[in-house]
mmCIF file of C-alpha atoms in Angstrom:
data_model
loop_
_atom_site.group_PDB
_atom_site.id
_atom_site.type_symbol
_atom_site.label_atom_id
_atom_site.label_comp_id
_atom_site.label_asym_id
_atom_site.label_seq_id
_atom_site.Cartn_x
_atom_site.Cartn_y
_atom_site.Cartn_z
ATOM 1 C CA MET A 1 -8.498 15.201 14.846
ATOM 2 C CA ARG A 2 -10.510 14.736 11.664
ATOM 3 C CA ARG A 3 -8.664 17.697 10.195
ATOM 4 C CA ALA A 4 -5.357 16.081 11.193
ATOM 5 C CA LEU A 5 -6.369 12.839 9.446
ATOM 6 C CA GLU A 6 -7.379 14.810 6.363
ATOM 7 C CA LEU A 7 -3.980 16.517 6.300
ATOM 8 C CA ALA A 8 -2.144 13.212 6.742
ATOM 9 C CA GLY A 9 -3.975 11.714 3.761
ATOM 10 C CA LYS A 10 -2.591 14.419 1.474
ATOM 11 C CA ALA A 11 0.731 12.561 1.481
ATOM 12 C CA MET A 12 -0.795 9.257 0.339
ATOM 13 C CA GLY A 13 1.855 7.415 -1.669
ATOM 14 C CA TRP A 14 4.741 9.754 -0.833
ATOM 15 C CA THR A 15 5.945 8.902 2.691
ATOM 16 C CA SER A 16 7.021 5.236 2.457
ATOM 17 C CA PRO A 17 8.574 3.672 4.472
ATOM 18 C CA ASN A 18 7.338 6.263 6.959
ATOM 19 C CA PRO A 19 3.707 6.623 8.078
ATOM 20 C CA MET A 20 1.375 9.414 7.018
ATOM 21 C CA VAL A 21 0.941 11.862 9.886
ATOM 22 C CA GLY A 22 -1.095 15.039 10.303
ATOM 23 C CA ALA A 23 -0.973 17.547 13.153
ATOM 24 C CA VAL A 24 -3.205 20.431 14.230
ATOM 25 C CA ILE A 25 -2.487 22.915 17.038
ATOM 26 C CA VAL A 26 -5.509 24.479 18.747
ATOM 27 C CA LYS A 27 -5.524 27.373 21.206
ATOM 28 C CA GLU A 28 -8.645 28.859 22.743
ATOM 29 C CA GLY A 29 -10.838 27.005 20.252
ATOM 30 C CA ARG A 30 -8.952 28.231 17.191
ATOM 31 C CA ILE A 31 -6.493 26.455 14.885
ATOM 32 C CA VAL A 32 -3.169 28.296 15.110
ATOM 33 C CA GLY A 33 -0.990 25.827 13.218
ATOM 34 C CA GLU A 34 -1.233 22.669 11.154
ATOM 35 C CA GLY A 35 0.917 20.484 8.944
ATOM 36 C CA TYR A 36 1.617 17.000 7.667
ATOM 37 C CA HIS A 37 4.585 14.757 6.924
ATOM 38 C CA GLN A 38 5.134 15.151 3.191
ATOM 39 C CA ARG A 39 7.955 12.741 2.323
ATOM 40 C CA ALA A 40 10.423 10.450 4.081
ATOM 41 C CA GLY A 41 13.434 12.424 5.284
ATOM 42 C CA THR A 42 11.543 15.727 5.483
ATOM 43 C CA PRO A 43 10.250 17.415 8.686
ATOM 44 C CA HIS A 44 7.472 15.603 10.508
ATOM 45 C CA ALA A 45 3.907 16.859 10.847
ATOM 46 C CA GLU A 46 4.411 18.229 14.362
ATOM 47 C CA VAL A 47 7.365 20.359 13.252
ATOM 48 C CA HIS A 48 5.393 21.881 10.366
ATOM 49 C CA ALA A 49 2.488 22.683 12.689
ATOM 50 C CA LEU A 50 4.745 24.185 15.371
ATOM 51 C CA ARG A 51 6.500 26.402 12.842
ATOM 52 C CA ARG A 52 3.181 27.790 11.669
ATOM 53 C CA ALA A 53 1.921 28.313 15.203
ATOM 54 C CA GLY A 54 5.059 30.077 16.412
ATOM 55 C CA GLU A 55 4.671 31.588 19.891
ATOM 56 C CA GLN A 56 0.968 30.742 19.853
ATOM 57 C CA ALA A 57 1.919 27.096 20.459
ATOM 58 C CA ARG A 58 2.710 27.897 24.102
ATOM 59 C CA GLY A 59 -0.158 26.641 26.239
ATOM 60 C CA ALA A 60 -1.953 25.079 23.243
ATOM 61 C CA THR A 61 -3.230 21.575 22.462
ATOM 62 C CA LEU A 62 -1.599 19.433 19.782
ATOM 63 C CA TYR A 63 -3.806 16.952 17.922
ATOM 64 C CA VAL A 64 -1.696 14.401 16.048
ATOM 65 C CA THR A 65 -2.664 11.217 14.208
ATOM 66 C CA LEU A 66 0.306 9.204 15.508
ATOM 67 C CA GLU A 67 2.370 9.296 18.681
ATOM 68 C CA PRO A 68 5.228 11.822 18.308
ATOM 69 C CA CYS A 69 8.582 10.122 17.750
ATOM 70 C CA SER A 70 11.235 10.179 20.470
ATOM 71 C CA HIS A 71 14.207 8.770 18.557
ATOM 72 C CA TYR A 72 16.769 10.163 16.156
ATOM 73 C CA GLY A 73 16.308 9.025 12.561
ATOM 74 C CA ARG A 74 16.705 11.174 9.486
ATOM 75 C CA THR A 75 15.088 13.948 11.538
ATOM 76 C CA PRO A 76 15.349 14.885 15.266
ATOM 77 C CA PRO A 77 12.760 13.638 17.801
ATOM 78 C CA CYS A 78 9.414 15.429 17.603
ATOM 79 C CA THR A 79 8.918 15.110 21.361
ATOM 80 C CA GLU A 80 11.769 17.549 21.977
ATOM 81 C CA ALA A 81 10.224 20.125 19.637
ATOM 82 C CA VAL A 82 6.804 19.731 21.288
ATOM 83 C CA ILE A 83 8.255 20.206 24.772
ATOM 84 C CA ARG A 84 10.352 23.225 23.750
ATOM 85 C CA ALA A 85 7.334 24.888 22.126
ATOM 86 C CA GLY A 86 5.405 24.857 25.404
ATOM 87 C CA ILE A 87 2.519 22.629 24.293
ATOM 88 C CA THR A 88 0.526 21.705 27.413
ATOM 89 C CA ARG A 89 -1.757 18.974 26.035
ATOM 90 C CA VAL A 90 -1.245 16.318 23.355
ATOM 91 C CA VAL A 91 -4.067 14.222 21.894
ATOM 92 C CA ALA A 92 -2.772 11.318 19.777
ATOM 93 C CA ALA A 93 -5.063 9.129 17.695
ATOM 94 C CA MET A 94 -2.898 6.056 18.237
ATOM 95 C CA THR A 95 0.321 4.809 19.758
ATOM 96 C CA ASP A 96 3.128 4.331 17.266
ATOM 97 C CA PRO A 97 3.565 0.582 16.575
ATOM 98 C CA ASN A 98 7.219 1.183 15.662
ATOM 99 C CA PRO A 99 9.332 -0.761 18.219
ATOM 100 C CA LEU A 100 11.744 2.200 18.317
ATOM 101 C CA VAL A 101 8.947 4.296 19.816
ATOM 102 C CA ALA A 102 6.308 1.958 21.277
ATOM 103 C CA GLY A 103 4.937 4.456 23.791
ATOM 104 C CA ARG A 104 8.252 6.107 24.587
ATOM 105 C CA GLY A 105 7.259 9.354 22.934
ATOM 106 C CA LEU A 106 4.111 9.630 25.033
ATOM 107 C CA ALA A 107 6.091 8.758 28.160
ATOM 108 C CA ALA A 108 8.597 11.532 27.411
ATOM 109 C CA LEU A 109 5.770 14.029 27.034
ATOM 110 C CA ARG A 110 4.183 12.971 30.329
ATOM 111 C CA GLU A 111 7.537 13.224 32.107
ATOM 112 C CA ALA A 112 7.739 16.820 30.866
ATOM 113 C CA GLY A 113 4.395 17.566 32.513
ATOM 114 C CA ILE A 114 2.308 17.532 29.338
ATOM 115 C CA GLN A 115 -1.231 16.128 29.552
ATOM 116 C CA VAL A 116 -1.497 13.182 27.124
ATOM 117 C CA GLU A 117 -4.599 11.465 25.728
ATOM 118 C CA VAL A 118 -4.629 8.556 23.257
ATOM 119 C CA GLY A 119 -7.316 6.902 21.135
ATOM 120 C CA LEU A 120 -9.408 9.666 19.567
ATOM 121 C CA LEU A 121 -10.371 8.331 16.084
ATOM 122 C CA GLY A 122 -7.829 5.570 16.620
ATOM 123 C CA HIS A 123 -9.504 3.117 14.248
ATOM 124 C CA GLU A 124 -9.520 5.663 11.444
ATOM 125 C CA ALA A 125 -5.864 6.457 12.089
ATOM 126 C CA ALA A 126 -4.914 2.774 11.970
ATOM 127 C CA ARG A 127 -6.789 2.316 8.695
ATOM 128 C CA LEU A 128 -5.031 5.324 7.182
ATOM 129 C CA ASN A 129 -1.665 3.766 8.000
ATOM 130 C CA GLU A 130 -2.587 0.114 7.489
ATOM 131 C CA VAL A 131 0.429 -0.361 5.216
ATOM 132 C CA PHE A 132 2.846 1.079 7.771
ATOM 133 C CA VAL A 133 1.310 -0.815 10.698
ATOM 134 C CA LYS A 134 1.835 -4.196 9.060
ATOM 135 C CA TYR A 135 5.267 -3.413 7.691
ATOM 136 C CA ILE A 136 6.727 -1.962 10.890
ATOM 137 C CA THR A 137 5.423 -4.848 13.033
ATOM 138 C CA THR A 138 6.170 -7.789 10.704
ATOM 139 C CA GLY A 139 8.733 -6.593 8.170
ATOM 140 C CA LEU A 140 6.363 -7.752 5.430
ATOM 141 C CA PRO A 141 4.521 -5.698 2.800
ATOM 142 C CA TRP A 142 0.789 -5.044 2.923
ATOM 143 C CA VAL A 143 -0.779 -6.773 -0.098
ATOM 144 C CA VAL A 144 -3.924 -5.514 -1.819
ATOM 145 C CA MET A 145 -5.527 -7.776 -4.431
ATOM 146 C CA LYS A 146 -7.259 -5.772 -7.169
ATOM 147 C CA ALA A 147 -9.544 -7.282 -9.804
ATOM 148 C CA ALA A 148 -12.046 -6.001 -12.362
ATOM 149 C CA MET A 149 -15.028 -8.154 -13.262
ATOM 150 C CA THR A 150 -18.454 -8.125 -14.833
ATOM 151 C CA MET A 151 -21.717 -8.506 -12.914
ATOM 152 C CA ASP A 152 -21.547 -12.237 -13.508
ATOM 153 C CA GLY A 153 -18.012 -12.447 -12.122
ATOM 154 C CA ARG A 154 -15.907 -12.656 -15.298
ATOM 155 C CA ILE A 155 -12.553 -10.933 -15.757
ATOM 156 C CA ALA A 156 -12.484 -11.758 -19.485
ATOM 157 C CA THR A 157 -14.536 -13.475 -22.165
ATOM 158 C CA ARG A 158 -14.098 -17.147 -23.044
ATOM 159 C CA THR A 159 -11.591 -16.031 -25.730
ATOM 160 C CA GLY A 160 -9.510 -14.124 -23.181
ATOM 161 C CA HIS A 161 -10.582 -10.672 -24.358
ATOM 162 C CA SER A 162 -10.646 -8.210 -21.442
ATOM 163 C CA ARG A 163 -10.356 -4.662 -22.824
ATOM 164 C CA TRP A 164 -12.103 -3.063 -21.197
ATOM 165 C CA VAL A 165 -14.085 -4.683 -18.394
ATOM 166 C CA THR A 166 -14.551 -1.421 -16.487
ATOM 167 C CA GLY A 167 -15.054 2.199 -17.502
ATOM 168 C CA GLU A 168 -12.660 5.112 -17.723
ATOM 169 C CA GLU A 169 -13.348 6.380 -14.189
ATOM 170 C CA SER A 170 -12.395 3.019 -12.678
ATOM 171 C CA ARG A 171 -9.235 2.764 -14.748
ATOM 172 C CA LEU A 172 -8.241 6.268 -13.680
ATOM 173 C CA HIS A 173 -8.659 5.263 -10.043
ATOM 174 C CA VAL A 174 -6.368 2.275 -10.620
ATOM 175 C CA HIS A 175 -3.582 4.720 -11.475
ATOM 176 C CA ARG A 176 -4.238 6.483 -8.171
ATOM 177 C CA LEU A 177 -4.041 3.125 -6.414
ATOM 178 C CA ARG A 178 -0.745 2.318 -8.107
ATOM 179 C CA HIS A 179 0.676 5.553 -6.746
ATOM 180 C CA ARG A 180 -0.242 4.569 -3.177
ATOM 181 C CA TYR A 181 1.915 1.469 -3.088
ATOM 182 C CA ASP A 182 5.611 0.745 -3.516
ATOM 183 C CA ALA A 183 5.118 -2.076 -6.010
ATOM 184 C CA ILE A 184 2.723 -3.566 -8.567
ATOM 185 C CA MET A 185 2.768 -7.359 -8.859
ATOM 186 C CA VAL A 186 1.476 -9.434 -11.782
ATOM 187 C CA GLY A 187 2.004 -12.893 -13.196
ATOM 188 C CA ILE A 188 3.786 -13.630 -16.459
ATOM 189 C CA GLY A 189 0.433 -14.584 -17.988
ATOM 190 C CA THR A 190 -0.755 -10.989 -17.686
ATOM 191 C CA VAL A 191 2.415 -9.685 -19.334
ATOM 192 C CA LEU A 192 2.229 -12.175 -22.209
ATOM 193 C CA ALA A 193 -1.470 -11.493 -22.811
ATOM 194 C CA ASP A 194 -1.590 -7.700 -22.440
ATOM 195 C CA ASN A 195 2.030 -6.450 -22.672
ATOM 196 C CA PRO A 196 1.221 -3.773 -20.049
ATOM 197 C CA LEU A 197 3.479 -0.912 -19.006
ATOM 198 C CA LEU A 198 2.476 -1.141 -15.320
ATOM 199 C CA THR A 199 3.121 2.483 -14.395
ATOM 200 C CA THR A 200 1.068 5.280 -12.917
ATOM 201 C CA ARG A 201 0.357 7.847 -15.595
ATOM 202 C CA LEU A 202 -1.120 10.821 -13.764
ATOM 203 C CA PRO A 203 0.598 14.236 -13.998
ATOM 204 C CA GLU A 204 0.252 14.893 -10.271
ATOM 205 C CA HIS A 205 2.180 11.708 -9.508
ATOM 206 C CA GLU A 206 5.257 12.470 -11.605
ATOM 207 C CA GLY A 207 8.515 11.693 -9.842
ATOM 208 C CA LYS A 208 7.415 8.398 -8.299
ATOM 209 C CA GLN A 209 6.814 5.075 -9.996
ATOM 210 C CA PRO A 210 6.133 1.777 -8.231
ATOM 211 C CA LEU A 211 8.467 -1.169 -8.664
ATOM 212 C CA ARG A 212 7.097 -3.718 -11.148
ATOM 213 C CA VAL A 213 7.240 -7.262 -9.769
ATOM 214 C CA ILE A 214 6.586 -10.067 -12.255
ATOM 215 C CA LEU A 215 6.072 -13.684 -11.194
ATOM 216 C CA ASP A 216 7.758 -15.794 -13.866
ATOM 217 C CA SER A 217 8.844 -19.255 -12.710
ATOM 218 C CA ARG A 218 10.534 -20.190 -16.031
ATOM 219 C CA LEU A 219 11.581 -16.742 -17.291
ATOM 220 C CA ARG A 220 9.218 -16.521 -20.248
ATOM 221 C CA LEU A 221 9.328 -12.708 -20.164
ATOM 222 C CA PRO A 222 10.174 -11.459 -23.690
ATOM 223 C CA VAL A 223 13.209 -9.195 -23.847
ATOM 224 C CA ASP A 224 11.183 -6.785 -25.984
ATOM 225 C CA ALA A 225 8.250 -6.545 -23.536
ATOM 226 C CA ARG A 226 7.223 -3.013 -22.607
ATOM 227 C CA VAL A 227 8.208 -3.529 -18.970
ATOM 228 C CA VAL A 228 11.726 -4.352 -20.199
ATOM 229 C CA ARG A 229 12.039 -1.584 -22.795
ATOM 230 C CA ASP A 230 10.472 1.140 -20.642
ATOM 231 C CA THR A 231 12.921 3.934 -19.800
ATOM 232 C CA SER A 232 10.891 5.552 -17.006
ATOM 233 C CA ASP A 233 11.919 5.520 -13.346
ATOM 234 C CA ALA A 234 9.889 2.358 -12.750
ATOM 235 C CA GLY A 235 12.195 -0.563 -12.047
ATOM 236 C CA THR A 236 11.365 -4.154 -12.948
ATOM 237 C CA LEU A 237 12.028 -7.171 -10.743
ATOM 238 C CA VAL A 238 11.301 -10.640 -12.097
ATOM 239 C CA ALA A 239 10.826 -13.312 -9.439
ATOM 240 C CA THR A 240 11.684 -16.743 -10.770
ATOM 241 C CA THR A 241 12.602 -20.227 -9.576
ATOM 242 C CA GLU A 242 15.670 -22.414 -9.840
ATOM 243 C CA ARG A 243 14.121 -23.868 -13.014
ATOM 244 C CA HIS A 244 14.857 -20.672 -14.942
ATOM 245 C CA ASP A 245 16.907 -20.404 -18.139
ATOM 246 C CA PRO A 246 20.342 -18.936 -17.217
ATOM 247 C CA GLY A 247 20.752 -17.478 -20.709
ATOM 248 C CA LYS A 248 17.449 -15.646 -20.464
ATOM 249 C CA LYS A 249 18.386 -14.390 -17.016
ATOM 250 C CA ALA A 250 21.589 -12.868 -18.386
ATOM 251 C CA ALA A 251 19.746 -11.292 -21.332
ATOM 252 C CA LEU A 252 17.205 -9.634 -19.051
ATOM 253 C CA GLU A 253 19.860 -8.406 -16.643
ATOM 254 C CA GLU A 254 21.768 -6.855 -19.547
ATOM 255 C CA ARG A 255 18.664 -4.770 -20.207
ATOM 256 C CA GLY A 256 18.453 -3.509 -16.642
ATOM 257 C CA VAL A 257 15.914 -5.996 -15.304
ATOM 258 C CA GLU A 258 16.580 -7.410 -11.855
ATOM 259 C CA VAL A 259 16.049 -11.167 -11.681
ATOM 260 C CA ALA A 260 15.527 -12.651 -8.215
ATOM 261 C CA VAL A 261 15.792 -16.421 -7.925
ATOM 262 C CA ILE A 262 13.461 -17.487 -5.098
ATOM 263 C CA PRO A 263 14.316 -20.952 -3.740
ATOM 264 C CA GLY A 264 11.271 -23.145 -3.307
ATOM 265 C CA LEU A 265 10.016 -26.707 -3.261
ATOM 266 C CA GLY A 266 7.429 -26.497 -6.043
ATOM 267 C CA PRO A 267 7.229 -25.249 -9.636
ATOM 268 C CA ARG A 268 5.787 -21.856 -8.646
ATOM 269 C CA VAL A 269 7.493 -18.861 -7.088
ATOM 270 C CA ASP A 270 7.415 -19.123 -3.290
ATOM 271 C CA LEU A 271 5.243 -16.106 -2.482
ATOM 272 C CA PRO A 272 5.941 -15.889 1.280
ATOM 273 C CA ALA A 273 9.689 -16.012 0.525
ATOM 274 C CA LEU A 274 9.251 -13.280 -2.074
ATOM 275 C CA MET A 275 7.375 -11.134 0.456
ATOM 276 C CA ARG A 276 10.281 -11.483 2.890
ATOM 277 C CA LEU A 277 12.710 -10.405 0.168
ATOM 278 C CA LEU A 278 10.607 -7.394 -0.787
ATOM 279 C CA GLY A 279 10.178 -6.441 2.862
ATOM 280 C CA GLN A 280 13.950 -6.420 3.290
ATOM 281 C CA ARG A 281 14.055 -3.952 0.402
ATOM 282 C CA GLN A 282 11.604 -1.624 2.195
ATOM 283 C CA ILE A 283 8.721 -2.433 -0.135
ATOM 284 C CA THR A 284 5.927 -1.673 2.321
ATOM 285 C CA GLY A 285 2.840 -2.106 0.133
ATOM 286 C CA ILE A 286 1.984 -4.075 -3.008
ATOM 287 C CA LEU A 287 -0.935 -3.764 -5.422
ATOM 288 C CA LEU A 288 -1.550 -7.248 -6.811
ATOM 289 C CA GLU A 289 -3.019 -7.020 -10.318
ATOM 290 C CA GLY A 290 -2.754 -10.690 -11.190
ATOM 291 C CA GLY A 291 -4.952 -13.022 -13.160
ATOM 292 C CA SER A 292 -7.127 -15.738 -11.662
ATOM 293 C CA GLU A 293 -4.335 -18.235 -10.986
ATOM 294 C CA VAL A 294 -1.982 -15.699 -9.402
ATOM 295 C CA ASN A 295 -4.824 -14.416 -7.220
ATOM 296 C CA ALA A 296 -5.653 -17.955 -6.137
ATOM 297 C CA ALA A 297 -2.009 -18.651 -5.300
ATOM 298 C CA ALA A 298 -1.725 -15.416 -3.316
ATOM 299 C CA LEU A 299 -4.835 -16.202 -1.279
ATOM 300 C CA ALA A 300 -3.674 -19.763 -0.674
ATOM 301 C CA ALA A 301 -0.275 -18.491 0.481
ATOM 302 C CA GLY A 302 -1.946 -16.141 2.957
ATOM 303 C CA ILE A 303 -0.204 -12.997 1.722
ATOM 304 C CA VAL A 304 -3.339 -10.985 0.835
ATOM 305 C CA ASP A 305 -4.539 -8.414 3.374
ATOM 306 C CA LYS A 306 -7.194 -6.500 1.453
ATOM 307 C CA THR A 307 -9.279 -6.953 -1.697
ATOM 308 C CA LEU A 308 -10.553 -4.382 -4.196
ATOM 309 C CA PHE A 309 -13.107 -5.692 -6.690
ATOM 310 C CA PHE A 310 -14.321 -3.385 -9.441
ATOM 311 C CA ILE A 311 -17.682 -4.606 -10.762
ATOM 312 C CA ALA A 312 -18.935 -3.406 -14.150
ATOM 313 C CA PRO A 313 -22.631 -3.528 -15.178
ATOM 314 C CA LYS A 314 -22.025 -6.088 -17.917
ATOM 315 C CA ILE A 315 -22.865 -9.759 -18.392
ATOM 316 C CA VAL A 316 -20.437 -11.950 -20.330
ATOM 317 C CA GLY A 317 -21.541 -15.519 -19.631
ATOM 318 C CA GLY A 318 -19.796 -18.645 -20.797
ATOM 319 C CA ALA A 319 -18.528 -21.551 -18.741
ATOM 320 C CA GLY A 320 -15.029 -20.949 -20.102
ATOM 321 C CA ALA A 321 -14.858 -17.282 -19.128
ATOM 322 C CA PRO A 322 -12.482 -16.903 -16.156
ATOM 323 C CA GLY A 323 -13.325 -15.389 -12.798
ATOM 324 C CA PRO A 324 -11.004 -13.328 -10.586
ATOM 325 C CA VAL A 325 -9.887 -16.275 -8.444
ATOM 326 C CA GLY A 326 -8.974 -19.588 -10.039
ATOM 327 C CA GLY A 327 -7.430 -22.693 -8.535
ATOM 328 C CA LYS A 328 -9.446 -25.499 -6.990
ATOM 329 C CA GLY A 329 -11.401 -23.247 -4.653
ATOM 330 C CA VAL A 330 -12.975 -24.352 -1.398
ATOM 331 C CA SER A 331 -15.206 -27.392 -1.053
ATOM 332 C CA THR A 332 -17.880 -25.872 1.205
ATOM 333 C CA MET A 333 -19.158 -22.379 1.990
ATOM 334 C CA GLU A 334 -17.942 -22.754 5.565
ATOM 335 C CA LYS A 335 -14.379 -22.720 4.220
ATOM 336 C CA ALA A 336 -14.813 -19.531 2.185
ATOM 337 C CA GLN A 337 -12.486 -16.665 3.078
ATOM 338 C CA ARG A 338 -14.626 -13.979 4.639
ATOM 339 C CA LEU A 339 -14.135 -10.227 4.442
ATOM 340 C CA LYS A 340 -14.666 -7.582 7.121
ATOM 341 C CA ASP A 341 -15.275 -3.844 7.032
ATOM 342 C CA VAL A 342 -16.685 -4.032 3.510
ATOM 343 C CA THR A 343 -17.308 -0.716 1.746
ATOM 344 C CA VAL A 344 -18.824 0.185 -1.626
ATOM 345 C CA GLU A 345 -17.860 3.157 -3.812
ATOM 346 C CA ARG A 346 -19.015 4.218 -7.249
ATOM 347 C CA PHE A 347 -16.810 5.159 -10.198
ATOM 348 C CA GLY A 348 -18.966 6.102 -13.156
ATOM 349 C CA PRO A 349 -21.156 3.082 -13.942
ATOM 350 C CA ASP A 350 -18.932 0.717 -11.942
ATOM 351 C CA LEU A 351 -18.883 -0.276 -8.281
ATOM 352 C CA LEU A 352 -15.757 -0.799 -6.185
ATOM 353 C CA VAL A 353 -16.284 -3.286 -3.354
ATOM 354 C CA SER A 354 -13.439 -3.271 -0.818
ATOM 355 C CA GLY A 355 -12.895 -5.558 2.136
ATOM 356 C CA TYR A 356 -10.292 -6.853 4.562
ATOM 357 C CA LEU A 357 -9.402 -10.472 5.142
ATOM 358 C CA GLU A 358 -9.674 -11.237 8.831
ATOM 359 C CA LYS A 359 -5.910 -11.470 9.311
ATOM 360 C CA GLY A 360 -5.552 -8.139 7.496
ATOM 361 C CA GLU A 361 -6.841 -6.144 10.460
ATOM 362 C CA PRO A 362 -4.247 -3.463 11.331
#
């Protein structure tokens, strides 16, 4: 099963809105076939593994990271292929949370006389597909808040200078992270301060760019900003409020920028409403690269599922130097938002501390 999970992870960033799935076929203690789902609309992991196994699949055991599908989508049901191949035992890491399947695939296999087991490395499988699990059960995107800070918790100096907080290895990993998700979201303050391109610029990730989502309640986005002028495949969606300038909206739309007016009661963009809109557009995962105020608003709105904090071995100091989360903050430590399943990785001289908000459990 660990090999199946490893195979599934090879498609990180390529399968949305589908899950990542790996499959391994074992006969008499030997792997006779393996495969993984590479992109949405292409054959599923089980089909790849069965093709490689050929006649050796008869009487073998199939290890798969997710329950085989039993419905017709862009590809035929995997359960039919498994039954036809003569597999006698199926071990699935987890049941598919997709309401179209929801245990039906396993039931079909059992009805065909196949021995079925579920749960081996189930937690690891759920973590691998945390984006899919949330999206398929709620219709909302999985949101990951990313920030880079110094040892004393500053994302910039008191003058606003922030290039660069972290080292080259960390910044390279950010491009890998951008590839994993369907969208990158920032506030207009980040665009005005840094004029970023907000793309993933790694050769191995050519052919896929995340959607750029910019929170801009009054449409202050300059028409000559890099995210507007960029001619790559990365689209740009500006989320604004009813207080926007209609003339500016028309000017941006003329340049190919999509402007979404999000109705709301306050002066800021209604983040839960925006998440519903993006979910309807099959945006399954978002990397939030906002400043302190956007991060605070996202946490307050309850849309954040996971946090990634890069910490550089530097000390900036200064009462006016901003931290990664602004706003009013909580009044007592008892009210602090706590993280679970915290892990620490190293990228050059920097540390990456990752954790899940309690409601972000898949």
